[in-house]
Amino acid sequence: MSFVVPIGPQHPALEEPEHFRVTVEGEEIVDVDFRLGYMHRGIERAFQEKTFGRALYLAERICGICSGIHTIACVETIEQLAGIEAPRRARYIRTIVAELERVHSHMLWAGIAAHEIGFMTLFHLLWRDREHVMDVLEMLTGNRVNYAANKIGGVRFDIKPKHLGKISKVLDKLEKDTLHYADVFTSDQTILARCEGEGILSKKDALKLTTVGPTARASGVDFDVRRDDPYSAYDELDVDVKTATEGDVLANAKVRLLETLEAINIIRNAVDQMPEGEISVKVPKELPEGQASNRVEAPRGELFYHFKSEGGEKPARGKVRTPTLANIPAIIEKLKGETVAEIPIVVASIDPCFCCTERVTVVDKDTGESRIVTKKEMREKRQ
């Protein structure tokens, strides 16, 4: 006999409200369904009410953890529309901030993964050491979360010689810490018992379900936007893409910790190779008519931006596809065959961000205008 177990929208294992309907036979999960929309904020529609410069502030608030990479994707898309390119030094600074953010995001995820399996000591240690990279971000940008580092045509701050000593010292410490945590994740019996062989996603399924980021690379998909479709300064820097073949929760952890070490190497190389020069260029107030698309490698995977301009100061349409949206189908596949007890860590293995996923708007069939979805429409759709 099968039963449906509701997980969410409010549940201790979920950092954000989401609703999973898990069908079980005994303890075994045989099917999963989910609902989106609990964190809808109408940001895509709000783009149309702002100038291109103001749209950047909205993009930065789509996700608190990935605020920096959202602004890089946003400004580089708008720069394509404007027909301009940020100075080379600015592109290097963007890359450094993006990789610092990747380190803090992956360490945050590792702490949450430890929390989900009840390893509270490891959770506190990881988040303690993550503070060091947050300190560097605050030193460079003045902020720990929404950095406001990027602007159309360049960046808002420069990396000065007085910053280099602090950056080098913190990177050395983070490298030592990450090597230690990589050893813990691959040797501790508690972690191995809860993560090894759990939530398996094969390479075939990862490709079929259009999985992205560390979740895909943990299943053997050798793709990373930084290397394969470079942006910012990645075309001038070597990116060693980390993959695994097991496709389980432990492989997700391995890939993210190895990516943390690689991010540290990229930051060092970017600091050493960073050219002199300007950090911004002038931007026209009004943009020409046209459309532009752009993708970047956020900590969770491929992040896609699209802007349409009909000429003027405001976008006619803005579209964002976040990596979690691409990875949600993988959750269903990873949960099948698992037990109810493994739901928290398997869901956490894709590093979901439901807040940045849910920017739902609808397009009016008669006028073609996009608008905010009403609560009534959401209820009718769910029914």
PDB file of C-alpha atoms in Angstrom, residues 117-251:
ATOM      1  CA  ILE A 117      22.612  14.831   8.715  1.00  0.00           C
ATOM      2  CA  GLY A 118      22.913  16.078  12.308  1.00  0.00           C
ATOM      3  CA  PHE A 119      26.665  16.768  12.273  1.00  0.00           C
ATOM      4  CA  MET A 120      26.361  20.076  14.113  1.00  0.00           C
ATOM      5  CA  THR A 121      30.037  20.402  15.061  1.00  0.00           C
ATOM      6  CA  LEU A 122      31.079  20.293  11.408  1.00  0.00           C
ATOM      7  CA  PHE A 123      28.328  22.767  10.523  1.00  0.00           C
ATOM      8  CA  HIS A 124      29.626  25.327  13.038  1.00  0.00           C
ATOM      9  CA  LEU A 125      33.266  24.836  12.013  1.00  0.00           C
ATOM     10  CA  LEU A 126      32.522  25.323   8.323  1.00  0.00           C
ATOM     11  CA  TRP A 127      30.494  28.461   8.926  1.00  0.00           C
ATOM     12  CA  ARG A 128      33.148  29.796  11.272  1.00  0.00           C
ATOM     13  CA  ASP A 129      35.829  29.442   8.602  1.00  0.00           C
ATOM     14  CA  ARG A 130      33.505  30.821   5.914  1.00  0.00           C
ATOM     15  CA  GLU A 131      33.601  34.125   7.795  1.00  0.00           C
ATOM     16  CA  HIS A 132      37.132  34.734   6.491  1.00  0.00           C
ATOM     17  CA  VAL A 133      36.026  34.980   2.877  1.00  0.00           C
ATOM     18  CA  MET A 134      33.095  37.169   3.931  1.00  0.00           C
ATOM     19  CA  ASP A 135      35.605  39.494   5.602  1.00  0.00           C
ATOM     20  CA  VAL A 136      37.529  39.808   2.322  1.00  0.00           C
ATOM     21  CA  LEU A 137      34.352  40.599   0.393  1.00  0.00           C
ATOM     22  CA  GLU A 138      33.473  43.246   2.972  1.00  0.00           C
ATOM     23  CA  MET A 139      36.986  44.715   2.798  1.00  0.00           C
ATOM     24  CA  LEU A 140      36.846  45.003  -1.011  1.00  0.00           C
ATOM     25  CA  THR A 141      33.226  46.057  -1.541  1.00  0.00           C
ATOM     26  CA  GLY A 142      32.010  47.382   1.803  1.00  0.00           C
ATOM     27  CA  ASN A 143      29.296  44.711   2.046  1.00  0.00           C
ATOM     28  CA  ARG A 144      29.093  41.065   3.071  1.00  0.00           C
ATOM     29  CA  VAL A 145      26.035  39.988   1.077  1.00  0.00           C
ATOM     30  CA  ASN A 146      24.772  42.420  -1.579  1.00  0.00           C
ATOM     31  CA  TYR A 147      28.140  43.768  -2.678  1.00  0.00           C
ATOM     32  CA  ALA A 148      26.982  46.330  -5.266  1.00  0.00           C
ATOM     33  CA  ALA A 149      30.349  45.598  -6.882  1.00  0.00           C
ATOM     34  CA  ASN A 150      29.296  45.783 -10.532  1.00  0.00           C
ATOM     35  CA  LYS A 151      27.800  48.485 -12.678  1.00  0.00           C
ATOM     36  CA  ILE A 152      27.051  48.736 -16.365  1.00  0.00           C
ATOM     37  CA  GLY A 153      30.386  49.395 -18.035  1.00  0.00           C
ATOM     38  CA  GLY A 154      32.654  48.170 -15.234  1.00  0.00           C
ATOM     39  CA  VAL A 155      32.934  47.939 -11.453  1.00  0.00           C
ATOM     40  CA  ARG A 156      32.432  50.386  -8.582  1.00  0.00           C
ATOM     41  CA  PHE A 157      35.698  49.749  -6.717  1.00  0.00           C
ATOM     42  CA  ASP A 158      39.334  48.936  -7.369  1.00  0.00           C
ATOM     43  CA  ILE A 159      41.566  46.350  -5.723  1.00  0.00           C
ATOM     44  CA  LYS A 160      44.430  48.322  -4.205  1.00  0.00           C
ATOM     45  CA  PRO A 161      47.935  47.111  -3.228  1.00  0.00           C
ATOM     46  CA  LYS A 162      46.995  47.386   0.468  1.00  0.00           C
ATOM     47  CA  HIS A 163      44.349  44.675  -0.066  1.00  0.00           C
ATOM     48  CA  LEU A 164      46.700  42.073  -1.541  1.00  0.00           C
ATOM     49  CA  GLY A 165      48.340  40.964   1.708  1.00  0.00           C
ATOM     50  CA  LYS A 166      44.973  40.308   3.374  1.00  0.00           C
ATOM     51  CA  ILE A 167      43.680  38.437   0.335  1.00  0.00           C
ATOM     52  CA  SER A 168      46.782  36.230   0.182  1.00  0.00           C
ATOM     53  CA  LYS A 169      46.655  35.442   3.903  1.00  0.00           C
ATOM     54  CA  VAL A 170      42.960  34.507   3.803  1.00  0.00           C
ATOM     55  CA  LEU A 171      43.386  32.347   0.682  1.00  0.00           C
ATOM     56  CA  ASP A 172      46.198  30.392   2.365  1.00  0.00           C
ATOM     57  CA  LYS A 173      44.005  29.739   5.387  1.00  0.00           C
ATOM     58  CA  LEU A 174      40.954  28.832   3.306  1.00  0.00           C
ATOM     59  CA  GLU A 175      43.009  26.390   1.260  1.00  0.00           C
ATOM     60  CA  LYS A 176      44.257  24.653   4.419  1.00  0.00           C
ATOM     61  CA  ASP A 177      40.727  24.550   5.880  1.00  0.00           C
ATOM     62  CA  THR A 178      39.168  23.201   2.687  1.00  0.00           C
ATOM     63  CA  LEU A 179      41.745  20.425   2.383  1.00  0.00           C
ATOM     64  CA  HIS A 180      40.875  19.414   5.946  1.00  0.00           C
ATOM     65  CA  TYR A 181      37.128  19.397   5.251  1.00  0.00           C
ATOM     66  CA  ALA A 182      37.638  17.419   2.039  1.00  0.00           C
ATOM     67  CA  ASP A 183      39.414  14.794   4.131  1.00  0.00           C
ATOM     68  CA  VAL A 184      36.604  14.809   6.711  1.00  0.00           C
ATOM     69  CA  PHE A 185      33.867  14.388   4.097  1.00  0.00           C
ATOM     70  CA  THR A 186      35.632  11.431   2.482  1.00  0.00           C
ATOM     71  CA  SER A 187      36.671   9.599   5.664  1.00  0.00           C
ATOM     72  CA  ASP A 188      34.225  10.312   8.492  1.00  0.00           C
ATOM     73  CA  GLN A 189      31.986   7.291   9.076  1.00  0.00           C
ATOM     74  CA  THR A 190      28.892   9.368   9.875  1.00  0.00           C
ATOM     75  CA  ILE A 191      29.130  11.247   6.577  1.00  0.00           C
ATOM     76  CA  LEU A 192      29.902   8.115   4.575  1.00  0.00           C
ATOM     77  CA  ALA A 193      26.944   6.256   6.122  1.00  0.00           C
ATOM     78  CA  ARG A 194      24.512   9.069   5.267  1.00  0.00           C
ATOM     79  CA  CYS A 195      25.908  10.276   1.918  1.00  0.00           C
ATOM     80  CA  GLU A 196      27.724   7.477   0.091  1.00  0.00           C
ATOM     81  CA  GLY A 197      25.415   5.705  -2.354  1.00  0.00           C
ATOM     82  CA  GLU A 198      22.477   7.978  -1.520  1.00  0.00           C
ATOM     83  CA  GLY A 199      20.597  10.189  -3.980  1.00  0.00           C
ATOM     84  CA  ILE A 200      22.277   8.765  -7.074  1.00  0.00           C
ATOM     85  CA  LEU A 201      21.856  10.576 -10.394  1.00  0.00           C
ATOM     86  CA  SER A 202      23.391   8.824 -13.393  1.00  0.00           C
ATOM     87  CA  LYS A 203      25.174  10.723 -16.148  1.00  0.00           C
ATOM     88  CA  LYS A 204      22.461   9.640 -18.587  1.00  0.00           C
ATOM     89  CA  ASP A 205      19.708  11.064 -16.355  1.00  0.00           C
ATOM     90  CA  ALA A 206      21.710  14.213 -15.639  1.00  0.00           C
ATOM     91  CA  LEU A 207      21.925  14.929 -19.364  1.00  0.00           C
ATOM     92  CA  LYS A 208      18.301  13.971 -20.031  1.00  0.00           C
ATOM     93  CA  LEU A 209      17.027  16.223 -17.227  1.00  0.00           C
ATOM     94  CA  THR A 210      19.253  19.168 -18.312  1.00  0.00           C
ATOM     95  CA  THR A 211      20.992  19.218 -14.941  1.00  0.00           C
ATOM     96  CA  VAL A 212      23.614  21.943 -14.452  1.00  0.00           C
ATOM     97  CA  GLY A 213      26.492  22.934 -12.186  1.00  0.00           C
ATOM     98  CA  PRO A 214      28.102  20.789  -9.483  1.00  0.00           C
ATOM     99  CA  THR A 215      25.033  18.514  -9.496  1.00  0.00           C
ATOM    100  CA  ALA A 216      25.706  17.605 -13.131  1.00  0.00           C
ATOM    101  CA  ARG A 217      29.490  17.454 -12.708  1.00  0.00           C
ATOM    102  CA  ALA A 218      29.072  15.049  -9.765  1.00  0.00           C
ATOM    103  CA  SER A 219      27.404  12.694 -12.279  1.00  0.00           C
ATOM    104  CA  GLY A 220      30.276  12.935 -14.761  1.00  0.00           C
ATOM    105  CA  VAL A 221      28.999  15.784 -16.993  1.00  0.00           C
ATOM    106  CA  ASP A 222      32.171  17.659 -17.935  1.00  0.00           C
ATOM    107  CA  PHE A 223      30.767  21.133 -18.583  1.00  0.00           C
ATOM    108  CA  ASP A 224      31.433  24.493 -16.971  1.00  0.00           C
ATOM    109  CA  VAL A 225      30.448  27.837 -18.507  1.00  0.00           C
ATOM    110  CA  ARG A 226      33.650  29.440 -17.222  1.00  0.00           C
ATOM    111  CA  ARG A 227      35.732  27.159 -19.448  1.00  0.00           C
ATOM    112  CA  ASP A 228      33.356  26.303 -22.278  1.00  0.00           C
ATOM    113  CA  ASP A 229      31.708  29.714 -22.865  1.00  0.00           C
ATOM    114  CA  PRO A 230      33.954  32.140 -20.944  1.00  0.00           C
ATOM    115  CA  TYR A 231      32.858  35.562 -19.719  1.00  0.00           C
ATOM    116  CA  SER A 232      34.537  38.309 -17.627  1.00  0.00           C
ATOM    117  CA  ALA A 233      38.259  37.359 -17.539  1.00  0.00           C
ATOM    118  CA  TYR A 234      37.886  33.571 -17.678  1.00  0.00           C
ATOM    119  CA  ASP A 235      39.137  33.455 -21.265  1.00  0.00           C
ATOM    120  CA  GLU A 236      42.527  34.546 -19.901  1.00  0.00           C
ATOM    121  CA  LEU A 237      42.568  32.193 -16.891  1.00  0.00           C
ATOM    122  CA  ASP A 238      42.851  28.415 -16.675  1.00  0.00           C
ATOM    123  CA  VAL A 239      39.793  26.695 -15.165  1.00  0.00           C
ATOM    124  CA  ASP A 240      40.280  23.061 -14.140  1.00  0.00           C
ATOM    125  CA  VAL A 241      36.739  21.636 -14.169  1.00  0.00           C
ATOM    126  CA  LYS A 242      36.148  19.163 -11.338  1.00  0.00           C
ATOM    127  CA  THR A 243      33.949  16.124 -11.940  1.00  0.00           C
ATOM    128  CA  ALA A 244      33.029  12.833 -10.282  1.00  0.00           C
ATOM    129  CA  THR A 245      31.320   9.721 -11.595  1.00  0.00           C
ATOM    130  CA  GLU A 246      29.355   8.331  -8.652  1.00  0.00           C
ATOM    131  CA  GLY A 247      26.493  10.834  -8.860  1.00  0.00           C
ATOM    132  CA  ASP A 248      25.570  10.426  -5.177  1.00  0.00           C
ATOM    133  CA  VAL A 249      25.407  12.955  -2.337  1.00  0.00           C
ATOM    134  CA  LEU A 250      29.036  12.281  -1.421  1.00  0.00           C
ATOM    135  CA  ALA A 251      30.094  13.042  -5.008  1.00  0.00           C
TER     136      ALA A 251
END
